[in-house]
Amino acid sequence: MRIVITGGHGFLGRAVCDELLRRGGLAGQPITEIVLADRAAGTEVPQARSVLGDLHETLPRVFAEPVDAVIHLAAAVSGESEADLDLGLRANVDLTRGVLDAARAQQAAGGPTVRLFFASSVAVYGADAALPLPDAVTEATYPQPQNSYGAEKVVCEGLIADYTRRGLIDGRVARLMTVSVRPGKPNAAASGFLSGIIREPLAGVPAVCPVDPAQRVVISSPRRTVEGIIAMLEAERGTASGQLTGRLPVNLPGLSVTVADMIDGLRRVAGDAVADLVSVQRDPAIEAIVADWPPRFDNTRAAALGLQPDASIDSVIEQYLADHHSQTK
Amino acid sequence: MRIVITGGHGFLGRAVCDELLRRGGLAGQPITEIVLADRAAGTEVPQARSVLGDLHETLPRVFAEPVDAVIHLAAAVSGESEADLDLGLRANVDLTRGVLDAARAQQAAGGPTVRLFFASSVAVYGADAALPLPDAVTEATYPQPQNSYGAEKVVCEGLIADYTRRGLIDGRVARLMTVSVRPGKPNAAASGFLSGIIREPLAGVPAVCPVDPAQRVVISSPRRTVEGIIAMLEAERGTASGQLTGRLPVNLPGLSVTVADMIDGLRRVAGDAVADLVSVQRDPAIEAIVADWPPRFDNTRAAALGLQPDASIDSVIEQYLADHHSQTK
C-alpha cells in the first residue's frame, strides 16, 4: 500500500505516520511507502518520503506512482479561514477537489480506486435561529456551521459522498473532535486554548483561559484521534455490526468535560503550582464561537467501529506527559 | 431594484420574470430593470434586458451596473449532471460561486448587498443505508443526495449560508418541489415524466409512465413555485411569525399524490381518450431514482411565510390548460 498523508508534516499527520510505521500495514496490506505531502517540512521522517510545496502543484508528483490510500488532513484552520475567506475556500474546498480529481484521474487511467480518509470537524455543527442544537448531537443532526471552516468542511463532505456514490473513490469521512492536548505551538484555531491551558502550564508558562470555566467542551487525545482515523480507513464496508454503513460521516468519540474539569485535572496530575498558571480572562469573541459547539455527542456509530472516548481528563493529561516529557518542566 | 434572473430564458426564469413585470415591484421597491442572463435566448421579452452567453463570461457585464437582487435559477438538471460530473460541478457549483463572488465584489466596492434567491431542490434528500428517510421530511432532515445534482445543490446551500452569515450577501434558499406541469419540451431531469404524462396527452401525444403508478411523488404547479420564489425574496428577516428565520433553507410546499392519482386527475379533467394516451412501461433506472424521493414533507416553515401547496391534482391540470391552451388539443 502506497499511502499519502496530506498535511503530513503537521502534528496530526506526523502522529498518523508514526502509528502506520509502527503497524507496518493498513487494512491487512503491507505498507510499501508513506508520502508526506505538505507545504513545508517539519522534522525529518527517514522512513517516509516528503513531497513539499503547494498541493495543487505537487499532486501530479504525488500521483506519479499509484496511490492506494489518501489521508487528507491538509487544511486551513478555523481562525485562518474566518480571517480570509479566499484562503479557506482554496485550502479547504479547492484543494480537496484537487485531491478527489487526482484520485478520479488515476482510476480512469486504469489505476487503483483510492481509499480516502477525510478529516471533517465538529465545526460543521451549530445552532441557527431556525433550528437549535439538540442536547446530544448525532450524525443525523443537520449541520449548520457558524464559521467558514465548518461550512467548507460540509462542502467537502458532500463532494466526497458523491464521488464515493459514483464509485470514483472509496471515501470515509470522520468528524474529529477538538484534539487536546496538542503539542508544539499554539495555532490559529479558536479551540487552541483547549490545548494551551494544559500544555503551557506543564512547560512552566502561564496560560489564559478565554471562556467561562463552566463551559462544556468535547475533546479527544491525539492517540484516540489517530486510532479513529486508522479505524475509519480500515473499516470494512457493509451493514453488519462493526462495519462502515453508508456514506454518512462518523463523529469520532470525545470526552465531554467542562473547562473547569480540565483545570482540576491538571491540578490533580501536576499539582497546584502548575494549575495556578492558568488565569481566566474571558474573550467575548472566543466565547461566542465556543458557545456554539455542541456540548455532547451520541457516538453510537463510532462505538460500532470499536472506538471509545478517552477515559478521563486525567488520562489525557498523563498521556501528554508520557508522550512529550521533554516539553514539560 | 435591478433584478438579475440567471437561467432567465428557461421556463421558470421566464415565469418569474413575467410575474415580477406584472407586479412592478419587489419587497416594496419599484423594479427598474430585469436582466435575463442565460446561455441562449428563448422567446424575446421586450420589457427585460437579455445578457446571453456563458455566465462565467457574462457576469462582469451583468454586474457592470449595481445589482440589487439575483434569482439564481441557472443549473444543469439532474440527468445532465449524473451523465457528466464535470458539467454538473461547473454549472451547479462553480457558476454559483461565480455569482456569489460577483455579489461580494460589488459590496466590497461600495455597492449594494445582493439579495440572492437560490433554487435548491428536493434532490438533496435521499435514504442512506446508515440513515433512512423519515416518514415526513423537514428542513432538519439530514440531506443525503443520491445523485450528483442533489449533492451539488447541498454544496451551494452551504456556501450561501456562509456568505450570508458573513454579511457578504443576503441569501435565501428554497428547495423547489418537482414542478408539474412544465410546458414545452421534455428535459433531461429524471422527474421529467411528471410533466410529460399530463402535457403530452393534452397535446394528443402518447406518453410513457416509467414507474409503478402507485409511486407517491410531491409536485408543485408553476404558479405556486413562482409564488414561493418571490415570497422567499420578499420575506423580512426575523424570528417573528411570517418572517424568515435563520439561514436554514425552506422547503416549498408540494402536493403529495401517487402517479395513479395524476392519471386519474387527467381522466377527470380531460376525459378517457386523453388519459388513455398514458401507458406504463416501467424503467428500473428511473424507478430507482424516484423511489429515493421523499413521499411527504412537513411544510411548516413555508406555511409560516403564507405558502400553501396546490389544492388538488385537478386544479394543477386545469391551471396548465388555462395557461397553455395553445399547446393542447
Coordinates of N, CA and C in Angstrom, one line a residue, chain A residues 81-82 85-86 89 93-94 97 104 128-131 139-148 151 155 157-159 162-163 165-166 168 175 239 245-249 301, chain B residues 81-82 85-86 89 93-94 97 104 128-131 139-148 151 155 157-159 162-163 165-166 168 175 239 245-249 301:
Chain A
S81 N -9.3 30.6 8.3 CA -10.4 30.5 7.4 C -11.4 31.6 7.6
E82 N -11.6 32.0 8.9 CA -12.6 33.1 9.2 C -11.9 34.4 8.9
L85 N -11.5 34.5 3.7 CA -12.5 33.6 3.1 C -11.8 32.9 1.9
D86 N -11.1 33.7 1.1 CA -10.5 33.1 -0.1 C -9.5 32.0 0.2
L89 N -11.4 28.9 1.3 CA -12.0 28.2 0.2 C -11.0 27.5 -0.6
V93 N -11.6 23.8 0.3 CA -12.5 23.3 -0.7 C -11.7 22.9 -2.0
D94 N -11.0 23.9 -2.6 CA -10.4 23.6 -3.9 C -9.3 22.6 -3.8
R97 N -11.0 19.2 -3.8 CA -11.5 18.9 -5.1 C -10.3 18.4 -5.9
R104 N -9.6 10.4 -9.1 CA -10.5 10.0 -10.2 C -9.7 9.8 -11.5
D128 N -28.8 27.5 14.8 CA -29.4 28.6 14.0 C -30.7 29.0 14.6
A129 N -31.0 30.3 14.4 CA -32.3 30.8 15.0 C -33.5 29.8 14.6
A130 N -33.4 29.2 13.4 CA -34.5 28.4 12.9 C -34.4 27.0 13.5
L131 N -33.3 26.6 14.0 CA -33.1 25.2 14.4 C -32.0 25.1 15.5
E139 N -24.9 12.0 14.1 CA -24.6 12.2 12.7 C -25.8 12.7 11.9
A140 N -27.0 12.4 12.4 CA -28.2 12.8 11.7 C -28.6 14.3 12.0
T141 N -27.9 14.9 12.9 CA -28.2 16.3 13.2 C -27.8 17.2 12.0
Y142 N -28.7 18.1 11.6 CA -28.4 18.9 10.4 C -27.3 19.9 10.7
P143 N -26.2 19.8 9.8 CA -25.1 20.7 10.1 C -25.4 22.2 9.7
Q144 N -25.1 23.0 10.7 CA -25.3 24.5 10.5 C -24.1 25.2 11.0
P145 N -23.0 25.1 10.2 CA -21.8 25.7 10.7 C -21.9 27.2 11.0
Q146 N -21.2 27.7 12.0 CA -21.2 29.1 12.3 C -19.9 29.7 12.1
N147 N -19.1 29.1 11.2 CA -17.8 29.7 10.8 C -17.5 29.1 9.4
S148 N -16.6 29.8 8.7 CA -16.4 29.4 7.3 C -15.6 28.0 7.2
A151 N -18.2 25.4 7.3 CA -19.0 25.4 6.1 C -18.2 24.7 5.0
V155 N -19.1 21.3 2.7 CA -19.0 21.3 1.3 C -18.2 20.1 0.9
E157 N -17.6 17.3 2.6 CA -18.3 16.1 2.9 C -19.3 15.7 1.8
G158 N -20.0 16.7 1.3 CA -20.9 16.5 0.2 C -20.3 16.0 -1.1
L159 N -19.1 16.6 -1.4 CA -18.4 16.2 -2.6 C -17.9 14.7 -2.5
D162 N -20.5 12.1 -2.8 CA -21.0 11.9 -4.2 C -19.9 11.2 -5.0
Y163 N -18.7 11.5 -4.8 CA -17.6 10.8 -5.6 C -17.6 9.3 -5.1
R165 N -20.3 7.6 -3.9 CA -21.5 7.0 -4.5 C -21.3 6.6 -6.0
R166 N -20.5 7.5 -6.7 CA -20.3 7.2 -8.1 C -19.2 6.2 -8.3
L168 N -16.0 6.6 -7.7 CA -14.7 7.2 -8.2 C -13.6 7.1 -7.1
R175 N -15.7 13.1 11.6 CA -15.6 14.4 12.1 C -14.7 14.3 13.4
T239 N -23.3 -3.6 6.2 CA -24.3 -3.2 7.2 C -24.2 -4.0 8.4
T245 N -21.2 1.6 7.6 CA -22.5 1.6 6.8 C -22.8 2.9 6.1
G246 N -23.1 2.8 4.9 CA -23.5 4.0 4.1 C -22.4 5.0 3.9
R247 N -22.8 6.2 3.6 CA -21.8 7.3 3.3 C -21.9 8.4 4.3
L248 N -22.6 8.2 5.4 CA -22.7 9.2 6.5 C -21.4 9.4 7.2
P249 N -20.9 10.6 7.5 CA -19.7 10.8 8.3 C -19.9 10.1 9.6
R301 N -22.3 5.3 16.4 CA -21.6 4.8 15.2 C -20.2 4.6 15.4
Chain B
S81 N -26.4 16.2 -15.0 CA -25.3 16.2 -14.0 C -24.9 14.8 -13.7
E82 N -25.8 13.9 -13.8 CA -25.4 12.5 -13.5 C -24.6 11.9 -14.6
L85 N -20.2 14.5 -14.7 CA -19.9 15.1 -13.4 C -19.2 16.4 -13.6
D86 N -18.3 16.6 -14.5 CA -17.6 17.9 -14.7 C -18.6 19.0 -15.1
L89 N -20.6 19.9 -12.0 CA -19.8 20.7 -11.0 C -19.6 22.1 -11.5
V93 N -22.0 24.2 -9.3 CA -21.1 24.7 -8.2 C -20.3 25.9 -8.6
D94 N -19.5 25.7 -9.6 CA -18.6 26.8 -9.9 C -19.3 28.1 -10.4
R97 N -20.6 29.8 -7.3 CA -19.5 30.5 -6.7 C -19.2 31.8 -7.4
R104 N -20.2 39.7 -3.9 CA -19.2 40.1 -2.9 C -18.3 41.2 -3.4
D128 N -30.0 6.7 3.0 CA -28.6 6.0 3.0 C -28.8 4.8 3.9
A129 N -27.9 3.8 3.7 CA -28.0 2.6 4.5 C -27.9 2.9 6.0
A130 N -27.2 4.0 6.3 CA -26.9 4.4 7.7 C -28.1 5.2 8.2
L131 N -28.9 5.7 7.4 CA -29.9 6.7 7.9 C -31.1 6.7 6.9
E139 N -37.0 20.5 7.1 CA -35.7 21.1 6.8 C -34.6 20.6 7.7
A140 N -35.0 20.0 8.8 CA -33.9 19.5 9.7 C -33.5 18.1 9.4
T141 N -34.1 17.5 8.3 CA -33.7 16.2 7.9 C -32.3 16.3 7.2
Y142 N -31.5 15.4 7.6 CA -30.1 15.4 7.1 C -30.1 15.1 5.6
P143 N -29.5 16.0 4.8 CA -29.5 15.8 3.3 C -28.5 14.7 2.9
Q144 N -29.0 13.7 2.2 CA -28.1 12.6 1.7 C -28.5 12.4 0.2
P145 N -28.0 13.3 -0.6 CA -28.4 13.2 -2.0 C -27.9 11.9 -2.6
Q146 N -28.7 11.3 -3.5 CA -28.4 10.1 -4.2 C -28.1 10.4 -5.7
N147 N -27.9 11.6 -6.0 CA -27.4 11.9 -7.4 C -26.5 13.2 -7.3
S148 N -25.7 13.4 -8.3 CA -24.7 14.5 -8.2 C -25.4 15.9 -8.2
A151 N -26.2 16.6 -4.7 CA -25.0 16.8 -4.0 C -24.5 18.2 -4.3
V155 N -23.9 21.5 -1.7 CA -22.7 22.3 -1.7 C -23.0 23.8 -1.8
E157 N -25.9 25.3 -1.1 CA -26.6 25.7 0.1 C -25.6 26.1 1.2
G158 N -24.5 25.3 1.4 CA -23.5 25.5 2.4 C -22.8 26.8 2.1
L159 N -22.4 27.0 0.9 CA -21.7 28.2 0.6 C -22.5 29.5 0.8
D162 N -22.9 30.4 4.4 CA -21.8 31.0 4.9 C -21.6 32.5 4.4
Y163 N -21.8 32.7 3.1 CA -21.7 34.1 2.6 C -22.7 35.0 3.3
R165 N -24.0 34.4 6.4 CA -23.5 34.6 7.8 C -22.5 35.7 7.8
R166 N -21.6 35.8 6.8 CA -20.5 36.8 6.8 C -21.1 38.1 6.4
L168 N -21.9 39.0 3.4 CA -21.5 39.3 2.0 C -22.6 39.4 1.0
R175 N -35.9 25.0 -1.4 CA -35.9 23.8 -2.1 C -37.2 23.6 -2.9
T239 N -37.4 36.7 13.6 CA -37.9 35.5 14.3 C -39.4 35.5 14.5
T245 N -36.6 33.1 9.3 CA -35.8 32.9 10.5 C -34.5 32.1 10.1
G246 N -33.4 32.6 10.5 CA -32.1 31.9 10.3 C -31.7 31.7 8.9
R247 N -30.8 30.8 8.7 CA -30.3 30.5 7.3 C -30.6 29.2 6.8
L248 N -31.5 28.5 7.5 CA -32.0 27.2 7.0 C -32.8 27.3 5.7
P249 N -32.5 26.5 4.7 CA -33.4 26.5 3.5 C -34.9 26.3 3.9
R301 N -42.5 25.6 7.8 CA -41.8 26.8 7.6 C -42.4 27.6 6.4

